[in-house]
Short mmCIF file of C-alpha atoms and ligand atoms in Angstrom, two decimals:
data_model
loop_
_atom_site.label_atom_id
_atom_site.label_comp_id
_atom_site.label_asym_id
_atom_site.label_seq_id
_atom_site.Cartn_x
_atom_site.Cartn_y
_atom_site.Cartn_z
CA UNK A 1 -0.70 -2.16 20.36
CA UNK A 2 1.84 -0.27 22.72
CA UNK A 3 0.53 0.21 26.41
CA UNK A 4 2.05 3.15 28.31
CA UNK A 5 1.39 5.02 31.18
CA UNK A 6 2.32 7.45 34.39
CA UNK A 7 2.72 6.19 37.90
CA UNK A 8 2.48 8.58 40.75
CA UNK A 9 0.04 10.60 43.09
CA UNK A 10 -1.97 12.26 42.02
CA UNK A 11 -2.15 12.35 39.05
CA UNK A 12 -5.26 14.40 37.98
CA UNK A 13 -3.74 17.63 36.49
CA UNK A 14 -0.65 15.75 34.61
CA UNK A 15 -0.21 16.98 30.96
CA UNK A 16 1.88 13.85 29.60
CA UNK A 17 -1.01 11.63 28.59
CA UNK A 18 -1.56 14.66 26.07
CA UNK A 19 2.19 14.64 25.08
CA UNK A 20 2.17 10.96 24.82
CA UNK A 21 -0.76 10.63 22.58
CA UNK A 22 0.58 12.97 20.62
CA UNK A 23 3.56 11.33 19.82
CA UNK A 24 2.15 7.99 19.71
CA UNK A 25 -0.36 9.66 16.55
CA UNK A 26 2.84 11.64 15.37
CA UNK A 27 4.77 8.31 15.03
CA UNK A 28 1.90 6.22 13.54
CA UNK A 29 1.77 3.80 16.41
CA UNK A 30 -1.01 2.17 17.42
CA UNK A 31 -1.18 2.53 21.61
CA UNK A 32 -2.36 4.38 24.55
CA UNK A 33 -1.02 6.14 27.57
CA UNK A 34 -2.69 5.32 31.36
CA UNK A 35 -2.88 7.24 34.72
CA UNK A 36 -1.64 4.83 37.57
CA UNK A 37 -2.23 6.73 40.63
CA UNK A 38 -0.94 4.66 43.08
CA UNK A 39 -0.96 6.42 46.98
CA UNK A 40 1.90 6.68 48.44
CA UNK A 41 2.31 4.12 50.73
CA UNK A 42 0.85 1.34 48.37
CA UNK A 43 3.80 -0.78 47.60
CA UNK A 44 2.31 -4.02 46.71
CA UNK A 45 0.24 -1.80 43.57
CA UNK A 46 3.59 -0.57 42.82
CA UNK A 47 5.32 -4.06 42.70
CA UNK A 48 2.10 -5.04 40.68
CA UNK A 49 2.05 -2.59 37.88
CA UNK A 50 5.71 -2.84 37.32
CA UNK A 51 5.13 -6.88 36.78
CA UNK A 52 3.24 -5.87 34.08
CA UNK A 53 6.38 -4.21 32.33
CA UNK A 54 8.45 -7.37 33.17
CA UNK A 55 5.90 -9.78 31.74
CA UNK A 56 4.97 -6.98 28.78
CA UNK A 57 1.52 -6.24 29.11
CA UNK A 58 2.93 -2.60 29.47
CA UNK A 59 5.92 -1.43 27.38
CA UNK A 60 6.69 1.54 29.14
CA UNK A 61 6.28 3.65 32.52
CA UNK A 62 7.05 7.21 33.71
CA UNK A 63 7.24 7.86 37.41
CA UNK A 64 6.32 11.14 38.96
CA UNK A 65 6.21 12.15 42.67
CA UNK A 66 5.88 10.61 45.48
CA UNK A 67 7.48 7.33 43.55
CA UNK A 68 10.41 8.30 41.60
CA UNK A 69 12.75 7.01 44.31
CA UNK A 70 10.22 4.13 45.71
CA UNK A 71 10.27 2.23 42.45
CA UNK A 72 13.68 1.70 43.00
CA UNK A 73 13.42 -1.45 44.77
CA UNK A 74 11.14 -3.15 42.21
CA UNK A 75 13.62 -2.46 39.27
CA UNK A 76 16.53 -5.27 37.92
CA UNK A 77 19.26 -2.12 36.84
CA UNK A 78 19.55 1.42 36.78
CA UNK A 79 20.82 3.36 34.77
CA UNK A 80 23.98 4.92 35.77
CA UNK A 81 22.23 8.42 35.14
CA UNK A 82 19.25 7.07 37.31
CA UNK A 83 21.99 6.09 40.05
CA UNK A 84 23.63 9.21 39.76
CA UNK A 85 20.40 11.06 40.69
CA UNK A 86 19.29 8.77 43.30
CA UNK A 87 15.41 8.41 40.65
CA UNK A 88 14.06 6.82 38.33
CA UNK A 89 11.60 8.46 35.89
CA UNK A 90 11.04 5.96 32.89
CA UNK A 91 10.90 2.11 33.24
CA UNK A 92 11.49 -0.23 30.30
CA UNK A 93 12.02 -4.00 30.04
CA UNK A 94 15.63 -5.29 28.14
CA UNK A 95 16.95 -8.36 28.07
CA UNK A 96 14.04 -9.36 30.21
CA UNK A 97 15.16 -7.36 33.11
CA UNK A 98 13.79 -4.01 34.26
CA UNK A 99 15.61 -1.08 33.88
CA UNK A 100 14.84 2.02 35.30
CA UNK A 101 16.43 5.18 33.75
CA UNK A 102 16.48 9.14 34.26
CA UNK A 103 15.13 11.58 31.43
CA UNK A 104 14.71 14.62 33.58
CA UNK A 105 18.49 15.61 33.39
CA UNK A 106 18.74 15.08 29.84
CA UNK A 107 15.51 16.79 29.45
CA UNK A 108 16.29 20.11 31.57
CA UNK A 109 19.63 20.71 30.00
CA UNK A 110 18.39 19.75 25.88
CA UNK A 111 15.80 22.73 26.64
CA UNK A 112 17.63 25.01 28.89
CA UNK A 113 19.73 24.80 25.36
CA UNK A 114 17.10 25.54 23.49
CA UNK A 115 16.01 28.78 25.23
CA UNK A 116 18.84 30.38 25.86
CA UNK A 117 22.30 30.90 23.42
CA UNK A 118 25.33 29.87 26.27
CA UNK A 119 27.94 30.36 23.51
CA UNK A 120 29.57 33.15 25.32
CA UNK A 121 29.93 32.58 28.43
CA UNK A 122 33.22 31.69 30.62
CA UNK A 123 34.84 28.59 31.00
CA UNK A 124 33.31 27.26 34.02
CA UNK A 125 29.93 29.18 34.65
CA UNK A 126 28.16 29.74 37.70
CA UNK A 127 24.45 28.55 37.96
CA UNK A 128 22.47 29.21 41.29
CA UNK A 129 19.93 26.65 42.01
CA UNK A 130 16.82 27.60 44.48
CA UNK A 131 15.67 24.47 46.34
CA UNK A 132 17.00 21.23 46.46
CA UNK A 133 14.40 18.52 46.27
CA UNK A 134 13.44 15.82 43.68
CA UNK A 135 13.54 17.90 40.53
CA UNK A 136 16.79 19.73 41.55
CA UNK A 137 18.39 16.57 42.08
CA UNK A 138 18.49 16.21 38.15
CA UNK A 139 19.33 19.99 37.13
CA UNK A 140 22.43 19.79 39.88
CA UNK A 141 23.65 16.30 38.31
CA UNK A 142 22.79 18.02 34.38
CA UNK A 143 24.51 21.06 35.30
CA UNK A 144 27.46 19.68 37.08
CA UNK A 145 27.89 17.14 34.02
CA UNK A 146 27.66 19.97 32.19
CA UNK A 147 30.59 21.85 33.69
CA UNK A 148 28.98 24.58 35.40
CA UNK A 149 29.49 25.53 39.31
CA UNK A 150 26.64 25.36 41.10
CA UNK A 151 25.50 26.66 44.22
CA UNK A 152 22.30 25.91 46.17
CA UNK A 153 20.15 27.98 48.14
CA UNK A 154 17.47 25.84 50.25
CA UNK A 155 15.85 26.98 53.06
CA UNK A 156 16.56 23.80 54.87
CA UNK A 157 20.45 24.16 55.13
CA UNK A 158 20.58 20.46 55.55
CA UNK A 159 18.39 19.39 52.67
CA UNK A 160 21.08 21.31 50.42
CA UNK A 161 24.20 19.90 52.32
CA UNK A 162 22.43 16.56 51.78
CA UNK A 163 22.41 17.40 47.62
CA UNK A 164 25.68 18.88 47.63
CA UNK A 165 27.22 15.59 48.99
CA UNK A 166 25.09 13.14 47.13
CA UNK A 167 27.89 14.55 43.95
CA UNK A 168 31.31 13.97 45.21
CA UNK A 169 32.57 13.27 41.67
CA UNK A 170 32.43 16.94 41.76
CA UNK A 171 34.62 18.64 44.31
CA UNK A 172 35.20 22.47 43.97
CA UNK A 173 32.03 22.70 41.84
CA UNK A 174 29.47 22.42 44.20
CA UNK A 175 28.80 24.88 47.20
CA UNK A 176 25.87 24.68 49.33
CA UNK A 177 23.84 27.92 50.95
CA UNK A 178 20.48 28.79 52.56
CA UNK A 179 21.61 32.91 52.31
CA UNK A 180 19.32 33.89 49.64
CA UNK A 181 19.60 37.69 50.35
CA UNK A 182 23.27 37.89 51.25
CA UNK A 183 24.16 36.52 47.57
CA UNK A 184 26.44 38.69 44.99
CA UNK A 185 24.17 37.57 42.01
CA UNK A 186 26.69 39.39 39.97
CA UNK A 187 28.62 35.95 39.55
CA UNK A 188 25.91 33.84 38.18
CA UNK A 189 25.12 33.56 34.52
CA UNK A 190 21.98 31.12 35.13
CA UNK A 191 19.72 31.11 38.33
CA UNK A 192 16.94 27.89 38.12
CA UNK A 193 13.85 27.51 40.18
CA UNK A 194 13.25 23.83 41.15
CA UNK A 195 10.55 25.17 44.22
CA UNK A 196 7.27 25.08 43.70
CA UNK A 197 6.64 28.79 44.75
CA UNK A 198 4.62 30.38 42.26
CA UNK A 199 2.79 27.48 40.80
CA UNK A 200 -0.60 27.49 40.15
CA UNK A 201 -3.38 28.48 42.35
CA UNK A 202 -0.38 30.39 44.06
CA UNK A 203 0.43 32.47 40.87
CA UNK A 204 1.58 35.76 42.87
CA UNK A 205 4.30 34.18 44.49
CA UNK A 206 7.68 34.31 43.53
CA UNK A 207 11.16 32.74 44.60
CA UNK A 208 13.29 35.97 44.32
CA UNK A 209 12.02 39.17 46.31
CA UNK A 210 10.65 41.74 43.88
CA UNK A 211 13.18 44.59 44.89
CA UNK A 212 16.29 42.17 44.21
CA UNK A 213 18.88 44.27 41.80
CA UNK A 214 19.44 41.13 39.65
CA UNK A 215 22.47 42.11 36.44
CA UNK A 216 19.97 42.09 33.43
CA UNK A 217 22.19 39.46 31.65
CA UNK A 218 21.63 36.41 34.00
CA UNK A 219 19.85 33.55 32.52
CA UNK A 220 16.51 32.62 34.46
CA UNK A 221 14.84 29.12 33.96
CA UNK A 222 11.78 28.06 36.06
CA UNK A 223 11.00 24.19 36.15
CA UNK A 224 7.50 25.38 37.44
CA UNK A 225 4.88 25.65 33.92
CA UNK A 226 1.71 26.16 35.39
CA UNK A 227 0.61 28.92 34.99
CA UNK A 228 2.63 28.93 31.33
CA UNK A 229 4.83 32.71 32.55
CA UNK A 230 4.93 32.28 36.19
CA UNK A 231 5.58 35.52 38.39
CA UNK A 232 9.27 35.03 38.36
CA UNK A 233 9.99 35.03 34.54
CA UNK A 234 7.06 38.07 34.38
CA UNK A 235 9.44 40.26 37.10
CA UNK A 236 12.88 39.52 35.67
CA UNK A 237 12.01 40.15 31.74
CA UNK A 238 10.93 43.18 33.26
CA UNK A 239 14.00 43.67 34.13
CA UNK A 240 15.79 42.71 31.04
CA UNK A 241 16.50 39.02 31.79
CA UNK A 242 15.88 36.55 29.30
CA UNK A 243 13.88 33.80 31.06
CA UNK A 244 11.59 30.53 30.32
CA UNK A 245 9.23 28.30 32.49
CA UNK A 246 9.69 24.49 32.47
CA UNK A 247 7.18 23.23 29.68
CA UNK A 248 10.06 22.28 27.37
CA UNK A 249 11.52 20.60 29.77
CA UNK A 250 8.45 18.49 30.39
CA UNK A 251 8.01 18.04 26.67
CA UNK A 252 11.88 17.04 26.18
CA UNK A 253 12.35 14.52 29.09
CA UNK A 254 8.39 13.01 27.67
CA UNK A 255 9.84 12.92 23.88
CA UNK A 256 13.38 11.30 25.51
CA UNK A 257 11.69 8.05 27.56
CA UNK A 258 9.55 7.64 24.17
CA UNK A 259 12.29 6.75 22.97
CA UNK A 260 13.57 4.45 25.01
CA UNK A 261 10.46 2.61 24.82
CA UNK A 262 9.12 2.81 20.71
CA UNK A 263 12.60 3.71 18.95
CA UNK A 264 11.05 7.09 17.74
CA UNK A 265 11.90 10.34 17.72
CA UNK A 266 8.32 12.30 17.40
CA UNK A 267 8.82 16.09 16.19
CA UNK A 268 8.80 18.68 19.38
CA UNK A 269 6.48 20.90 16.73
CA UNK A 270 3.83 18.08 17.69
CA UNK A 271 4.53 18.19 21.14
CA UNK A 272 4.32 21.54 21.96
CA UNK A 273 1.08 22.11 19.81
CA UNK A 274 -0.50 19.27 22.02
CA UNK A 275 -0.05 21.19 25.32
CA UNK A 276 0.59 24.67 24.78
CA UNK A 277 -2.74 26.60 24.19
P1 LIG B 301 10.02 18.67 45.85
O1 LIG B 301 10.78 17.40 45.75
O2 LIG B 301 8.88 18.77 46.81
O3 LIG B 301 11.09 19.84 46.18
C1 LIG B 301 10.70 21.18 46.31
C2 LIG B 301 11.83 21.99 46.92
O4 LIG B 301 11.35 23.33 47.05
C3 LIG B 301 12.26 21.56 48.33
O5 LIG B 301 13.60 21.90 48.50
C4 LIG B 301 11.37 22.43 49.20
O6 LIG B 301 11.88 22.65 50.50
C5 LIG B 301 11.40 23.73 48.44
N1 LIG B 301 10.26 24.57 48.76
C6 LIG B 301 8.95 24.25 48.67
N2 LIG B 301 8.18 25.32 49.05
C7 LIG B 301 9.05 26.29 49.40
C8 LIG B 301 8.90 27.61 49.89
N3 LIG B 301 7.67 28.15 50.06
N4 LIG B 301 10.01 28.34 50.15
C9 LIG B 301 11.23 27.84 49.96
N5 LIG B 301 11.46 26.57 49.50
C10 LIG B 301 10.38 25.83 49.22
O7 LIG B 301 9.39 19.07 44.43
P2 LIG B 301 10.03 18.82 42.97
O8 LIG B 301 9.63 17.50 42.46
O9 LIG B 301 11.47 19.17 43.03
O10 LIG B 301 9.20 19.90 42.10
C11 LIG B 301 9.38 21.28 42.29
C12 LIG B 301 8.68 22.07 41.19
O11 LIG B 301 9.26 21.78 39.93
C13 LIG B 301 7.18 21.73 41.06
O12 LIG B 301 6.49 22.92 40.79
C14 LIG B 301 7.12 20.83 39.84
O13 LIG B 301 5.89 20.94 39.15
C15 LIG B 301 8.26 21.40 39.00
N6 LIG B 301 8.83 20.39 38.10
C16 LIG B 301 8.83 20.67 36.76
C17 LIG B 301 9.36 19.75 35.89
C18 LIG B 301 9.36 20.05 34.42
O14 LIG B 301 9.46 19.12 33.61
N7 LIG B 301 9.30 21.30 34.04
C19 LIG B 301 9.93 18.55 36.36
C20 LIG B 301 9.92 18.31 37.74
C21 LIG B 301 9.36 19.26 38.60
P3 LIG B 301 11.33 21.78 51.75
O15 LIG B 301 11.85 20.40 51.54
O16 LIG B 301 11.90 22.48 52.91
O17 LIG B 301 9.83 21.82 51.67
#
């Protein structure tokens, strides 16, 4: 019997234990997936759920927010992906020490794949990135492994300055704004949302103003999947844009950490069928 589960808070809306059943049926395992909602300042749960990896009572965790960076302490090695990004989103035991690794990058950039067809674009492509918290810590470090030039726009100047440094493996490629409206968004192919503005109950926002004259062959991908077409991908396939919310994302970094913990690869066909309806 495999024991898996989700740390973070809260926790009450979270699709994955539907994605993780799934793929525990899908791969013929016999297991379950918890809810850990552990408040934030609750260290000592924390430190007690993750002994439960180490002495393996639980074979695998995800971490969501607020803990993806507070686990950190509690963990034997990161991953040098999980390093990279400063988080940790999937916990396993090997060699009897705790390893905490990052799925998220690997995650955004397998499904930003499979939405859109890159094969023409330039060399070194521009992406512009809107916020720069937790999530766009991963889609910078994806993208800039990737070989695309980013820019982020933030409206805390500082918070952006703060991601742009955290990379400095990447000099040249990374360029840091808070200018939204002052942007010539003729030279990006891609433009991501990692804000939460337009997320459910706040469906009739949006991160780009309505008027915006955006070139009807940029790229628009919006980490936010609830509701399943936010307002942003609505107004720019209006326009012409091709564009997709962030549900493949959350399916693709889910189906990645399974398989660091069981060894299996379920089908995304499963998956998808198991949230999307
Ligand atoms: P976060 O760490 O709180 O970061 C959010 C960022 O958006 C911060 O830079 C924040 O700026 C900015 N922001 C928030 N409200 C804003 C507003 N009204 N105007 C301008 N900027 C604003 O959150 P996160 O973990 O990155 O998550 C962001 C979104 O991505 C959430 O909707 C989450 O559900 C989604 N997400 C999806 C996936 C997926 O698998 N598809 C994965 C992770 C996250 P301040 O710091 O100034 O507030």
């Amino acid at each position: 019997m495999i024991h898996l589960g989700l740390i973070g808070y809260p926790l009450g809306h979270s699709l994955s234990p539907k994605v993780h059943t799934a793929a525990l049926k899908a791969c013929g395992l016999d297991g379950d997936y918890s809810l850990f909602p552990i408040p934030p300042d609750n260290k000592q749960a924390l430190e007690e759920l993750l002994e439960r990896v180490r002495s393996g009572t639980i074979q695998g965790l995800n971490v969501t927010i607020p803990h993806k960076q507070n686990v950190i302490e509690f963990i034997d090695e990161l991953t040098p992906t999980a390093k990279l990004i400063g988080a940790v989103n999937t916990i396993y035991l090997k060699d009897e020490r705790l390893i905490g690794d990052n799925t998220d990058a690997s995650g955004f950039l397998r499904d930003l794949k499979n939405a859109f067809d890159f094969s023409n674009l330039s060399f070194q492509p521009s992406v512009l990135i809107l916020g720069a918290g937790g999530s766009a810590r991963a889609v910078v470090y994806a993208l800039l492994h990737d070989g695309w030039k980013v820019t982020i726009s933030a409206r805390r100047i500082e918070q952006a300055t703060k991601l742009a440094n955290s990379f400095p493996d990447y000099p040249g490629s990374i360029i840091h704004s808070s200018n939204l409206p002052t942007f010539n968004f003729h030279s990006f192919q891609l433009i991501v949302n990692t804000t939460p503005i337009g997320m459910s109950p706040n469906i009739n926002e949006s991160p780009l103003p309505e008027n915006l004259s955006l070139p009807s062959n940029v790229f628009i991908y919006d980490l936010v999947y609830n509701p399943r077409e936010t307002k942003l991908v609505k107004d720019v396939k209006q326009n012409g844009n091709q564009a997709a919310t962030g549900l493949g994302m959350l399916i693709e970094q889910a189906a990645l950490a399974f398989e660091l913990w069981t060894g299996k690869q379920p089908t995304r066909e499963i998956l998808w069928k198991a949230v999307d309806h």
